[in-house]
PDB file of C-alpha atoms in Angstrom:
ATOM      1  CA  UNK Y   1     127.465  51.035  87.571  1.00  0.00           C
ATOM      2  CA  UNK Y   2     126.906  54.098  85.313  1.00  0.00           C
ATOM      3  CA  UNK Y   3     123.468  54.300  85.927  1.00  0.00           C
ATOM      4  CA  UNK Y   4     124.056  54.687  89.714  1.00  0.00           C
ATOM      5  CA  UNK Y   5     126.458  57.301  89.369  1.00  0.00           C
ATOM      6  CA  UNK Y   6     124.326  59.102  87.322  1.00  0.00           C
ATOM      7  CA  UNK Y   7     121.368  58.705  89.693  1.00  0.00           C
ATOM      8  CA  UNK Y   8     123.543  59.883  92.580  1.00  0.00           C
ATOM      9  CA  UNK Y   9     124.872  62.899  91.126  1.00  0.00           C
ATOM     10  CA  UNK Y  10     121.468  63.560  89.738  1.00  0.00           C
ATOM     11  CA  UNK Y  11     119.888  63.253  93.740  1.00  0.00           C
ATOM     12  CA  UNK Y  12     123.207  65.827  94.439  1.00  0.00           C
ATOM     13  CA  UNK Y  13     122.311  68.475  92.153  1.00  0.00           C
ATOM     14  CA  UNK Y  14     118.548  68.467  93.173  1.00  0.00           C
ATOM     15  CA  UNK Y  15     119.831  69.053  97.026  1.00  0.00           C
ATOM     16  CA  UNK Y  16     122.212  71.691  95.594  1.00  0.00           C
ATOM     17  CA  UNK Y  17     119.040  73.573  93.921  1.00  0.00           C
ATOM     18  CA  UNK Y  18     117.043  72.761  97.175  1.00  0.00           C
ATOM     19  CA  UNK Y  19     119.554  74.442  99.429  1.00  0.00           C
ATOM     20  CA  UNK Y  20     119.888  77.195  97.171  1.00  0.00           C
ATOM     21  CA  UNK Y  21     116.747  77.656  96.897  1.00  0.00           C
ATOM     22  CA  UNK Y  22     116.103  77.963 100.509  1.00  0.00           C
ATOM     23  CA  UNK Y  23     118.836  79.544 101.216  1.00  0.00           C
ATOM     24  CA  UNK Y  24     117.470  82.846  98.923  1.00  0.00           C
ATOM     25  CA  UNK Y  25     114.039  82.567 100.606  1.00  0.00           C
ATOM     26  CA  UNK Y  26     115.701  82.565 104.127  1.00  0.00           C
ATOM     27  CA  UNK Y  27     118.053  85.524 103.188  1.00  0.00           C
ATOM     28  CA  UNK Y  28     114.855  87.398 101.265  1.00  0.00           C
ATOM     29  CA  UNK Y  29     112.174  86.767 104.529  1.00  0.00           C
ATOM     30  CA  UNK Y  30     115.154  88.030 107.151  1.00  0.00           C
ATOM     31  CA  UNK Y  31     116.101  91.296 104.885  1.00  0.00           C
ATOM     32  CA  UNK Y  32     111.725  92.203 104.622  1.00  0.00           C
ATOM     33  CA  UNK Y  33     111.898  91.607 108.314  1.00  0.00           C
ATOM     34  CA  UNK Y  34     114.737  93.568 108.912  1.00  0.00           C
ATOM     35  CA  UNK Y  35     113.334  96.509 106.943  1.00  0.00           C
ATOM     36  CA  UNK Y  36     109.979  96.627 108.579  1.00  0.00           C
ATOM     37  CA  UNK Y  37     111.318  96.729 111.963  1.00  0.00           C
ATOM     38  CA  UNK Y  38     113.306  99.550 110.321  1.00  0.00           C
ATOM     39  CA  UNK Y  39     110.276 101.100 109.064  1.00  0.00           C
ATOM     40  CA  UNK Y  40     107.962 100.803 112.314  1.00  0.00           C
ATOM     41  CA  UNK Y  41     110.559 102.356 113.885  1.00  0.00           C
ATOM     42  CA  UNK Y  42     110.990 105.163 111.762  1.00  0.00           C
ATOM     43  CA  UNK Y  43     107.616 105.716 111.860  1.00  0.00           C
ATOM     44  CA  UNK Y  44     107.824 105.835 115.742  1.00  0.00           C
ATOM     45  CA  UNK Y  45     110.145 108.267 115.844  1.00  0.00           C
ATOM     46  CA  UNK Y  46     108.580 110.221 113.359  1.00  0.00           C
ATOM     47  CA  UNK Y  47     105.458 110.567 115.167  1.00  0.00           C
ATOM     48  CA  UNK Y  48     107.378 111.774 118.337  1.00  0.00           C
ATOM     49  CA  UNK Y  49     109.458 114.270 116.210  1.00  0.00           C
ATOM     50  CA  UNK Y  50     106.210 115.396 114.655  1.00  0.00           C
ATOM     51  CA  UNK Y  51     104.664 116.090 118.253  1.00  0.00           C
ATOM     52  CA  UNK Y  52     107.685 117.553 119.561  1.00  0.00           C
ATOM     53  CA  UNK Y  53     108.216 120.316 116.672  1.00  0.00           C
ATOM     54  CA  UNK Y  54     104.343 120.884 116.874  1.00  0.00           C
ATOM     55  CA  UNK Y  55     104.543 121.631 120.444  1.00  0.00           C
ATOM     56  CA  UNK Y  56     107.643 123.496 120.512  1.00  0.00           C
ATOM     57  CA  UNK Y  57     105.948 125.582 117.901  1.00  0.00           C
ATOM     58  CA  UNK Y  58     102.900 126.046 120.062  1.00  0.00           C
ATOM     59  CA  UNK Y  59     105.058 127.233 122.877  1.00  0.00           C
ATOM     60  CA  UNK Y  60     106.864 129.552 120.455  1.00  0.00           C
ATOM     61  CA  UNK Y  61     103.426 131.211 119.638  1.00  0.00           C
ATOM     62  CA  UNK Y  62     101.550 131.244 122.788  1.00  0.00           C
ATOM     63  CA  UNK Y  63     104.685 133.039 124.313  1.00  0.00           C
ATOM     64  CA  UNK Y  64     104.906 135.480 121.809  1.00  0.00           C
ATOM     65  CA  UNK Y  65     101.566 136.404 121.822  1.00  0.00           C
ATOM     66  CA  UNK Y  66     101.686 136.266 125.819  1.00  0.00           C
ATOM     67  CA  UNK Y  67     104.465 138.805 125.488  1.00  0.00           C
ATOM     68  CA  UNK Y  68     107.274 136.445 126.945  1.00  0.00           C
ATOM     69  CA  UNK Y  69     110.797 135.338 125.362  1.00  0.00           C
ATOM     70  CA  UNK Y  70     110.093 132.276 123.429  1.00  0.00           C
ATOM     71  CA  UNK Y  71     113.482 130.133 123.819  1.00  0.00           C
ATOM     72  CA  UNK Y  72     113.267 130.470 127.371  1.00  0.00           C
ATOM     73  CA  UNK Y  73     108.714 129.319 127.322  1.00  0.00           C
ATOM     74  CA  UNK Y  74     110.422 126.442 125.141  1.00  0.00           C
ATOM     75  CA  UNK Y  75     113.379 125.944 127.456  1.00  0.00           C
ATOM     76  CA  UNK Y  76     111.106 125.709 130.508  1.00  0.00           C
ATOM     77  CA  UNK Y  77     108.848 123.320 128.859  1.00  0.00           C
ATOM     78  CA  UNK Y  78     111.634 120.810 127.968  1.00  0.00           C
ATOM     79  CA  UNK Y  79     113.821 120.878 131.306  1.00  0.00           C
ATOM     80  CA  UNK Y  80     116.047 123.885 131.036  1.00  0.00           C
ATOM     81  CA  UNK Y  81     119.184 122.267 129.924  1.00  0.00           C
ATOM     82  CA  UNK Y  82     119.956 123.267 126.430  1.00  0.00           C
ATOM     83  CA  UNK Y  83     122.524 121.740 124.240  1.00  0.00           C
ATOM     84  CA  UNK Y  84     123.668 124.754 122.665  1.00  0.00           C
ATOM     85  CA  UNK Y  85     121.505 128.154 123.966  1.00  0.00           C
ATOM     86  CA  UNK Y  86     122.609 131.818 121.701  1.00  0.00           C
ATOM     87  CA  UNK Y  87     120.182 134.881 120.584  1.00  0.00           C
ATOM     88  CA  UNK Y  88     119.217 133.451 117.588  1.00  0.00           C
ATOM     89  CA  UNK Y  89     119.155 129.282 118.463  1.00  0.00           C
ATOM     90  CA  UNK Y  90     118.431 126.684 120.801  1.00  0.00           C
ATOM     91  CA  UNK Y  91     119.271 122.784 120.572  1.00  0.00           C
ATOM     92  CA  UNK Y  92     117.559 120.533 123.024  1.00  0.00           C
ATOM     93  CA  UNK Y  93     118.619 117.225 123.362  1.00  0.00           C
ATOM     94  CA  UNK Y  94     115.977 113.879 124.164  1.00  0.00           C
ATOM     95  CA  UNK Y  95     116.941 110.326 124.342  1.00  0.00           C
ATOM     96  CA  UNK Y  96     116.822 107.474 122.402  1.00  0.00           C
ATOM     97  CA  UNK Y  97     113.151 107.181 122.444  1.00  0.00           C
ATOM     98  CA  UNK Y  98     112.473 110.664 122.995  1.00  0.00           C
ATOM     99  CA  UNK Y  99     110.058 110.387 126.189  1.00  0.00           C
ATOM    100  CA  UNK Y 100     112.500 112.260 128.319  1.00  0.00           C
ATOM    101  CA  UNK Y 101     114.870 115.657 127.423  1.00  0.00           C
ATOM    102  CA  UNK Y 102     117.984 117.637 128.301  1.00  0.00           C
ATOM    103  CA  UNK Y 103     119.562 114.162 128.584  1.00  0.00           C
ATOM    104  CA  UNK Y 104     123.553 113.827 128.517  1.00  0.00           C
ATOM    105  CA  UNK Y 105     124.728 111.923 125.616  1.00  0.00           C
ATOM    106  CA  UNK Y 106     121.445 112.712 123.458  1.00  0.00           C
ATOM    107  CA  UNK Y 107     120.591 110.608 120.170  1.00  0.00           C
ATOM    108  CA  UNK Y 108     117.766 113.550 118.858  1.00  0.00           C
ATOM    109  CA  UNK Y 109     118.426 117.112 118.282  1.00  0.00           C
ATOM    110  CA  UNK Y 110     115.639 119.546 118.766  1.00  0.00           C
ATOM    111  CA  UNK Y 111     117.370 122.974 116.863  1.00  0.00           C
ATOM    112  CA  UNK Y 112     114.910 125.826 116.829  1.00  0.00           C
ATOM    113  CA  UNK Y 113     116.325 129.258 115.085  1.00  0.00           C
ATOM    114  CA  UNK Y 114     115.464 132.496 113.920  1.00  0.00           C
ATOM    115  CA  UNK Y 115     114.873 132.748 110.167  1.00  0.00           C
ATOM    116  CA  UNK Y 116     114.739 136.061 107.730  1.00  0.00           C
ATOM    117  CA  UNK Y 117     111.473 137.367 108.669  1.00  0.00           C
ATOM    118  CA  UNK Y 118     109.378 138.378 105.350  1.00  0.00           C
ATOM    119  CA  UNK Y 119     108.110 141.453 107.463  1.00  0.00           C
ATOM    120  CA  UNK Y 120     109.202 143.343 110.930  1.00  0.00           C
ATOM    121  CA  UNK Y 121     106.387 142.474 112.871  1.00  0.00           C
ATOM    122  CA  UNK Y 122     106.229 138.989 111.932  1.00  0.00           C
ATOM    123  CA  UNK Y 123     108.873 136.342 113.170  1.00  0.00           C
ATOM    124  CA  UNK Y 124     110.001 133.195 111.453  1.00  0.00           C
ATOM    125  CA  UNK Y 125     111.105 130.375 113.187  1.00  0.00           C
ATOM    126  CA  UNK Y 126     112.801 127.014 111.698  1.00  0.00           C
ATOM    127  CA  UNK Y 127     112.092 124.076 113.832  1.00  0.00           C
ATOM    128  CA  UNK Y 128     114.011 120.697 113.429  1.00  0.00           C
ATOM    129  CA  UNK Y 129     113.962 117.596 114.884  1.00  0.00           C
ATOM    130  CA  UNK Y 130     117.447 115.960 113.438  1.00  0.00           C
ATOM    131  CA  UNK Y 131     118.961 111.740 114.517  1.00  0.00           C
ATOM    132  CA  UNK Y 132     122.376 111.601 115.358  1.00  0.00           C
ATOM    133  CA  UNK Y 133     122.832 115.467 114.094  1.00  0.00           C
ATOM    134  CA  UNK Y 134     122.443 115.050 110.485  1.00  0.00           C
ATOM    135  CA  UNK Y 135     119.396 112.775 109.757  1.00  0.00           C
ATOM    136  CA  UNK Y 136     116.541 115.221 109.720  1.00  0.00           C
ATOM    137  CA  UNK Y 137     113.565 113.758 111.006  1.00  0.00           C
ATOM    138  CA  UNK Y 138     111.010 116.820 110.732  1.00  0.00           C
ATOM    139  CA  UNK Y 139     111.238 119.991 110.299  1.00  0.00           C
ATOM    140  CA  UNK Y 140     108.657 122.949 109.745  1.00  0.00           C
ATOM    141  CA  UNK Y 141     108.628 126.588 109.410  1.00  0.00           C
ATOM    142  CA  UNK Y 142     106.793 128.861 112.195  1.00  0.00           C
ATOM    143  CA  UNK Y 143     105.925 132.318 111.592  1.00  0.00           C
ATOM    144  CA  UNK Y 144     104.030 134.493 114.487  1.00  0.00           C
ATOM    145  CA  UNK Y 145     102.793 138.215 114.815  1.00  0.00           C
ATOM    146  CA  UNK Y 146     105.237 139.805 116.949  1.00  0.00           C
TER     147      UNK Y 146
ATOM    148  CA  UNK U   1     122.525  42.328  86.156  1.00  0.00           C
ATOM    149  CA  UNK U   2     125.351  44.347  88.524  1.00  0.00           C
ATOM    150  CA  UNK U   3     124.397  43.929  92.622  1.00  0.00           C
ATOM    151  CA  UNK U   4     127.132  46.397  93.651  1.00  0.00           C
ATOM    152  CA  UNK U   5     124.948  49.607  92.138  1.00  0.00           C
ATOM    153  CA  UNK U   6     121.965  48.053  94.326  1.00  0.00           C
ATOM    154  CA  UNK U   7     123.780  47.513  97.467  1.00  0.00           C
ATOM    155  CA  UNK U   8     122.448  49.460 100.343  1.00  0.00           C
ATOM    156  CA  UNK U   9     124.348  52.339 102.470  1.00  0.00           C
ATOM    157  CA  UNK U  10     122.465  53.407 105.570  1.00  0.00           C
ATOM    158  CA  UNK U  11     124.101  56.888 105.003  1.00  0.00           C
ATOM    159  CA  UNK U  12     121.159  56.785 101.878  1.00  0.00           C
ATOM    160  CA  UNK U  13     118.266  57.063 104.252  1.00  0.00           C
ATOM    161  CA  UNK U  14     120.494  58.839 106.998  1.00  0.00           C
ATOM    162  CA  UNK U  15     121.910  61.665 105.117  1.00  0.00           C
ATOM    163  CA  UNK U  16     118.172  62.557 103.470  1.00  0.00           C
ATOM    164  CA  UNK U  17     116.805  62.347 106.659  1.00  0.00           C
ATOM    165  CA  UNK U  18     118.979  64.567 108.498  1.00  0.00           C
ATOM    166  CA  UNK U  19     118.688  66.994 105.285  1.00  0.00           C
ATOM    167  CA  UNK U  20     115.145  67.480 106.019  1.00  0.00           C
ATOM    168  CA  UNK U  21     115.771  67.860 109.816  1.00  0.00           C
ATOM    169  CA  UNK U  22     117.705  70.682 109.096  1.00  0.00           C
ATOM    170  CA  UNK U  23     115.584  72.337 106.711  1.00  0.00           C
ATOM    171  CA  UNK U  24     112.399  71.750 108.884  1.00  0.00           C
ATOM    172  CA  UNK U  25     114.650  73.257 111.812  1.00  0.00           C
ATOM    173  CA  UNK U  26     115.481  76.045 109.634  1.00  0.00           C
ATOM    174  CA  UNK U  27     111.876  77.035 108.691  1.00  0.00           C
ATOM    175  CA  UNK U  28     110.900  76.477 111.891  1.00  0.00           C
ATOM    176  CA  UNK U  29     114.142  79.054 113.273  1.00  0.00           C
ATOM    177  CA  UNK U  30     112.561  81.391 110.326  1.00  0.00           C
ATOM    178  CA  UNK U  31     109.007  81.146 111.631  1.00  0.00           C
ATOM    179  CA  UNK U  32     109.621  81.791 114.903  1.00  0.00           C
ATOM    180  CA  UNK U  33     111.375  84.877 113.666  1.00  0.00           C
ATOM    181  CA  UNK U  34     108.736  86.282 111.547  1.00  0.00           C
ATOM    182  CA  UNK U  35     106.069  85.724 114.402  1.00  0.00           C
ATOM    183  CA  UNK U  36     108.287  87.668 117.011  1.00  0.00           C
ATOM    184  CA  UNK U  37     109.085  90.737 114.081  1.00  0.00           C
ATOM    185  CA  UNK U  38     104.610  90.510 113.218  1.00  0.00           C
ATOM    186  CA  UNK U  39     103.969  90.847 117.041  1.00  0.00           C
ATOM    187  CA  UNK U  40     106.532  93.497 117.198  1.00  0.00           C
ATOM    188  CA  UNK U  41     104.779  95.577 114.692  1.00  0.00           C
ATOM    189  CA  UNK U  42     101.220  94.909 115.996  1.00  0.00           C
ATOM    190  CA  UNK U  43     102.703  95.977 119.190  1.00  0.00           C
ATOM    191  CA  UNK U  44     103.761  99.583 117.317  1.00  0.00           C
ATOM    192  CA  UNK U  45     100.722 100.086 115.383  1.00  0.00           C
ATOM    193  CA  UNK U  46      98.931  99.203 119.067  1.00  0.00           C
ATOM    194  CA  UNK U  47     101.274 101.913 120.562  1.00  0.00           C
ATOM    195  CA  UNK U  48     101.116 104.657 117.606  1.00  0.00           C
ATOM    196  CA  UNK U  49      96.742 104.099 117.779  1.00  0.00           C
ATOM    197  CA  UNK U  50      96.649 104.374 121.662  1.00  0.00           C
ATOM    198  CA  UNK U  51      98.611 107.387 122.146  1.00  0.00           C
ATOM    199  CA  UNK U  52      98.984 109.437 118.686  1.00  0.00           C
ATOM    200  CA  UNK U  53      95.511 108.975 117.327  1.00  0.00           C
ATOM    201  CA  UNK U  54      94.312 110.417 121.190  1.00  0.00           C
ATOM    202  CA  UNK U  55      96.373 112.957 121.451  1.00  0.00           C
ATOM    203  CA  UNK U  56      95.096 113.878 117.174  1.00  0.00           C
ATOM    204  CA  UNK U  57      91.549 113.618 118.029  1.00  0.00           C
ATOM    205  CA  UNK U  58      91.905 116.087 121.327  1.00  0.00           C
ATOM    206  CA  UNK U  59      93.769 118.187 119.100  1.00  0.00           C
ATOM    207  CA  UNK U  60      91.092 118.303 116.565  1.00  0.00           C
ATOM    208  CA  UNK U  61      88.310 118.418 119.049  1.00  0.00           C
ATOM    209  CA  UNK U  62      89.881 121.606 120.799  1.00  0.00           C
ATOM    210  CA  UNK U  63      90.933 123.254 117.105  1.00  0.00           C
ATOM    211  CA  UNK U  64      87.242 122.957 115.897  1.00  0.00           C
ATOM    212  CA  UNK U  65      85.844 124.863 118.875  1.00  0.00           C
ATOM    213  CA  UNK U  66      88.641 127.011 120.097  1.00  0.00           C
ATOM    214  CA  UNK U  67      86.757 130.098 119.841  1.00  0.00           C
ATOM    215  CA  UNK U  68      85.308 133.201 122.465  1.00  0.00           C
ATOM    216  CA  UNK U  69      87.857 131.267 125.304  1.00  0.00           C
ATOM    217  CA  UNK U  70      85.266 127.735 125.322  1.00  0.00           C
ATOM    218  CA  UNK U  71      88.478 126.007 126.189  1.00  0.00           C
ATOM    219  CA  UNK U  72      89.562 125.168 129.751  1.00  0.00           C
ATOM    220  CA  UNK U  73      90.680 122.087 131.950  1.00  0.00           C
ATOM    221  CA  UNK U  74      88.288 121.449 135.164  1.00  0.00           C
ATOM    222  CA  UNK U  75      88.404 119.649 137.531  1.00  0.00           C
ATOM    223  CA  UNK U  76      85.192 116.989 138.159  1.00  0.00           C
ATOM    224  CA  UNK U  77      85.361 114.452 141.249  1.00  0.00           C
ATOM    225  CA  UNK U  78      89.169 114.490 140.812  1.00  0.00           C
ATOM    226  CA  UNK U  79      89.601 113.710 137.537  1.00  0.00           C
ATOM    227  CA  UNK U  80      91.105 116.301 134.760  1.00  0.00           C
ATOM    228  CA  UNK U  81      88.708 117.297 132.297  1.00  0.00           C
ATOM    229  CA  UNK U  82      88.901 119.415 129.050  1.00  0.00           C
ATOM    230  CA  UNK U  83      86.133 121.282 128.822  1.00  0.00           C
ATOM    231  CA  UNK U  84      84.672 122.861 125.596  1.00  0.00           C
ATOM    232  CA  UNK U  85      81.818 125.131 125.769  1.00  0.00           C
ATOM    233  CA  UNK U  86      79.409 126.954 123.568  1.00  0.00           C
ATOM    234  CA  UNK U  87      76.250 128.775 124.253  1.00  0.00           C
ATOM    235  CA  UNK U  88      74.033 125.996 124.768  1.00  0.00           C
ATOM    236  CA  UNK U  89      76.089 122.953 125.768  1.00  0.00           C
ATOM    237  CA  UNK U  90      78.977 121.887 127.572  1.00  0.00           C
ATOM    238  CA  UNK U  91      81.975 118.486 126.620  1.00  0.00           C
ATOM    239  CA  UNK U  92      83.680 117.625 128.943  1.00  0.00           C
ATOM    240  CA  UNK U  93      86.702 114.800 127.387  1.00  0.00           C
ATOM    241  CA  UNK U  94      88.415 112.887 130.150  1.00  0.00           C
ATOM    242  CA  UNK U  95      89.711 109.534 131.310  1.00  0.00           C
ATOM    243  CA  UNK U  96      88.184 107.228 132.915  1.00  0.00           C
ATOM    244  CA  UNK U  97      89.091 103.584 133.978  1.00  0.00           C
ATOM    245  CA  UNK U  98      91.829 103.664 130.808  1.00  0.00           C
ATOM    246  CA  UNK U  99      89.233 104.925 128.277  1.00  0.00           C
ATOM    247  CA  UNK U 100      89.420 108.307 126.291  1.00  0.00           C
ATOM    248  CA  UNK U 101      85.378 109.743 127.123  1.00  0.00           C
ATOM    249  CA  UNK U 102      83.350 112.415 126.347  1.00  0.00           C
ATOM    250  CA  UNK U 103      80.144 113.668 127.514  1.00  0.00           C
ATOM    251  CA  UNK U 104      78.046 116.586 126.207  1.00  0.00           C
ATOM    252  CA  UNK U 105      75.607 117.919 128.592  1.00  0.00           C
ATOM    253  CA  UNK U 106      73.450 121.469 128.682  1.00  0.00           C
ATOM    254  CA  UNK U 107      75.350 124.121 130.322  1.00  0.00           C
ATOM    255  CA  UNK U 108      73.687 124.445 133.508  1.00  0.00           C
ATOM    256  CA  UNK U 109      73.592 120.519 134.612  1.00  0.00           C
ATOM    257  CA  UNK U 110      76.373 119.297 136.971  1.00  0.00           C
ATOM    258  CA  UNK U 111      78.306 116.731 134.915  1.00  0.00           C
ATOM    259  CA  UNK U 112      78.191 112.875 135.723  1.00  0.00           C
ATOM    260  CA  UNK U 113      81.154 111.580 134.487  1.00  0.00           C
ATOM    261  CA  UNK U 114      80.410 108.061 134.697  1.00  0.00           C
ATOM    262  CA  UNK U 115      78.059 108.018 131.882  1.00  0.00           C
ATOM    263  CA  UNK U 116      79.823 109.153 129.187  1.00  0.00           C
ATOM    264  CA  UNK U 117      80.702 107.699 125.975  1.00  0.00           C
ATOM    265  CA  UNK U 118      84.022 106.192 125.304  1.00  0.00           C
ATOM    266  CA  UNK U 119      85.604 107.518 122.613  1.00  0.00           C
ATOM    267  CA  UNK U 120      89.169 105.091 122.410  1.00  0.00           C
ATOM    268  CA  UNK U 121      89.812 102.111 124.532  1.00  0.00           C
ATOM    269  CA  UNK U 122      92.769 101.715 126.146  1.00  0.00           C
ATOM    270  CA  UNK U 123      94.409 104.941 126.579  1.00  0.00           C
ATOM    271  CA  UNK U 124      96.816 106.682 129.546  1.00  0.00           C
ATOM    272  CA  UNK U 125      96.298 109.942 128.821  1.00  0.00           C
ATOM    273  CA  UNK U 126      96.602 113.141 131.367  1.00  0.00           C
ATOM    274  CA  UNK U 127      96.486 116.990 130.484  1.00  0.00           C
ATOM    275  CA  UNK U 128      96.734 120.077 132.443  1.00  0.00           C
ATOM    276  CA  UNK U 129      96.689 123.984 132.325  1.00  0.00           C
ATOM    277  CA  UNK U 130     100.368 124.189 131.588  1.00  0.00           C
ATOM    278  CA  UNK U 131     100.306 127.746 131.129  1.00  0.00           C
ATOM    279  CA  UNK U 132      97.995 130.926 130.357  1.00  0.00           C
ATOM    280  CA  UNK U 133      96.331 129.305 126.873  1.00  0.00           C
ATOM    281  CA  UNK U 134      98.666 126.607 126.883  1.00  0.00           C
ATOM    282  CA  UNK U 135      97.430 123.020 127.637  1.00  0.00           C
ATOM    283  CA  UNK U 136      99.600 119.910 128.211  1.00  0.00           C
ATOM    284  CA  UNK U 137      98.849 116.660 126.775  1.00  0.00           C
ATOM    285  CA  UNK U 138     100.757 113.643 128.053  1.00  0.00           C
ATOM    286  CA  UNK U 139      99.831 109.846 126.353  1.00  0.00           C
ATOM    287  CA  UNK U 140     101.788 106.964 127.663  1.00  0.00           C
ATOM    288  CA  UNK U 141     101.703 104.491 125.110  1.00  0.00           C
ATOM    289  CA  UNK U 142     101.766 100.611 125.552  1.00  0.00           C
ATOM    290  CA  UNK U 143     105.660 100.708 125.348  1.00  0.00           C
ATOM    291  CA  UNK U 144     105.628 103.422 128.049  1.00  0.00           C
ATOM    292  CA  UNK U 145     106.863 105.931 125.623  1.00  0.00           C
ATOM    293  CA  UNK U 146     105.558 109.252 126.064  1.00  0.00           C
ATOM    294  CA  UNK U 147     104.356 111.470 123.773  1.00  0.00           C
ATOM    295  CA  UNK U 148     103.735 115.104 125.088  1.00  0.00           C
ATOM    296  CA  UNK U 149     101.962 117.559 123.241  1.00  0.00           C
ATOM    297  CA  UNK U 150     101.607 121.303 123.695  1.00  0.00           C
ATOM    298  CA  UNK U 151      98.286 123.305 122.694  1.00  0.00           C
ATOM    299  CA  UNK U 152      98.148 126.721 121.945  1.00  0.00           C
ATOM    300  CA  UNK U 153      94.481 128.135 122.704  1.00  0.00           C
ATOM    301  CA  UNK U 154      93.979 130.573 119.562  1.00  0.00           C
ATOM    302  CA  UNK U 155      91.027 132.183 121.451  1.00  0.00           C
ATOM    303  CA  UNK U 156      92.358 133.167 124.210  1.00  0.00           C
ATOM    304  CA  UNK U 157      95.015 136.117 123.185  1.00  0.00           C
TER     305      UNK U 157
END
């Protein structure tokens, strides 16, 4: 009699270690998978914030040095509908993928602003791509020969 | 000898069996996961290599040589071509039938564009004169997310 009850709680504890066991590997394999989705995706978006702050710095220069206003080269390059449009900044919205901009209800920010030029001929420009308005994405510094 | 501590319960072979069931279930539920989250991020490196490495390697290309205005988009047999000159020879880099190509010829030959080489594989890629020294990239990637990219032609100001 006492050897069975040992031998059953004995078979009880090994499924106890068993299901723990698998239970950690299970909850370790869904959290890596979790946060390389999470990183591939980051990584997406990063790309696309890089391209997008490259080429509204491109705009920026090639309309400076075409003698044109540069928010409004930038503005017409990315649909003329700007989130927030004064002197000294613009803000561009894109959607959640960032294919498509000057979208209502936008998830990423393009903010482009005036900086404290080092010189009076040359302009400085800060260029940011920001998620959900505080997550900056990219950002870079632009300065062109005025 | 005690018989009760032998007797046999079919819950003994029942229990252990349905154990395993649900632990092979489990892996199997886990497995299928991890394939669908792998072809996921095969599917994202496909999509960052067929549109961000093309519209890089353009970028490059027209960087390296962007010099006494050798840049400029033409247009060959209806198809949009960069073209990048220098004294001697002419590259033309287009798309053709989903490839990125690129053909060098001598200046003064018309260009054939169906022998050219094929740079990447698999690409949707269009560009245009977007402005006076300003090209237009546009790659559609695999996920039909577009990346658009603006180049400034140094050369020509």
């Amino acid at each position: 009699m006492k050897y069975t009850k040992s031998r059953s709680s004995l078979f009880l504890m090994e499924l106890i270690i068993v299901i723990l066991f698998f239970t950690i590997a299970t909850a370790i394999c869904l959290q890596i998978f979790v946060k390389s989705r999470n990183l591939s995706r980051e990584t997406s978006d990063i790309n696309s914030a890089i391209t997008i702050c490259v080429s509204a710095a491109e705009i920026i220069s090639n309309a400076t040095s075409n003698d044109k206003d540069p928010y409004t080269a930038v503005l017409n390059a990315y649909g003329n509908k700007a989130e927030n449009n004064t002197e000294d900044e613009i803000s561009i919205g894109f959607n959640n993928n960032m294919s498509s901009f000057g979208v209502d209800d936008p998830e990423y920010i393009l903010d482009i602003s005036k900086a404290d030029s080092p010189s009076e001929n040359i302009a400085k420009y800060q260029i940011t791509m920001t998620h959900d308005s505080d997550d900056i994405l990219y950002s870079l510094e632009l300065e062109v020969i005025q | 000898m005690n018989t009760l501590g032998q007797k046999k319960h079919s819950i003994d072979i029942l229990f252990p069996l349905a154990l395993v069931f649900v632990f092979a279930a489990s892996a199997f539920v886990v497995l299928i996961f991890a394939a669908n989250i792998y072809s996921r991020q095969n599917n994202d490196a496909q999509a960052n290599f067929s549109s961000c490495t093309v519209l890089s390697y353009i970028n490059e290309r027209i960087r390296r040589s962007d010099a006494n205005d050798s840049i400029s988009i033409e247009n060959i047999d209806g198809i949009n071509c960069i073209a990048i000159s220098d004294e001697e020879y002419v590259t033309y880099i287009y798309q053709k039938d989903n490839n990125l190509m690129e053909l060098s010829i001598i200046n003064d030959i018309d260009a054939n564009l169906n022998v050219g080489d094929v740079i990447i594989q698999d690409t949707d890629i269009r560009f245009n004169q977007y402005d006076d020294g300003l090209i237009r990239l546009e790659a559609t990637d695999v996920n039909n997310r577009i990346y658009t990219l603006f180049i400034s032609e140094r050369s020509n100001k």
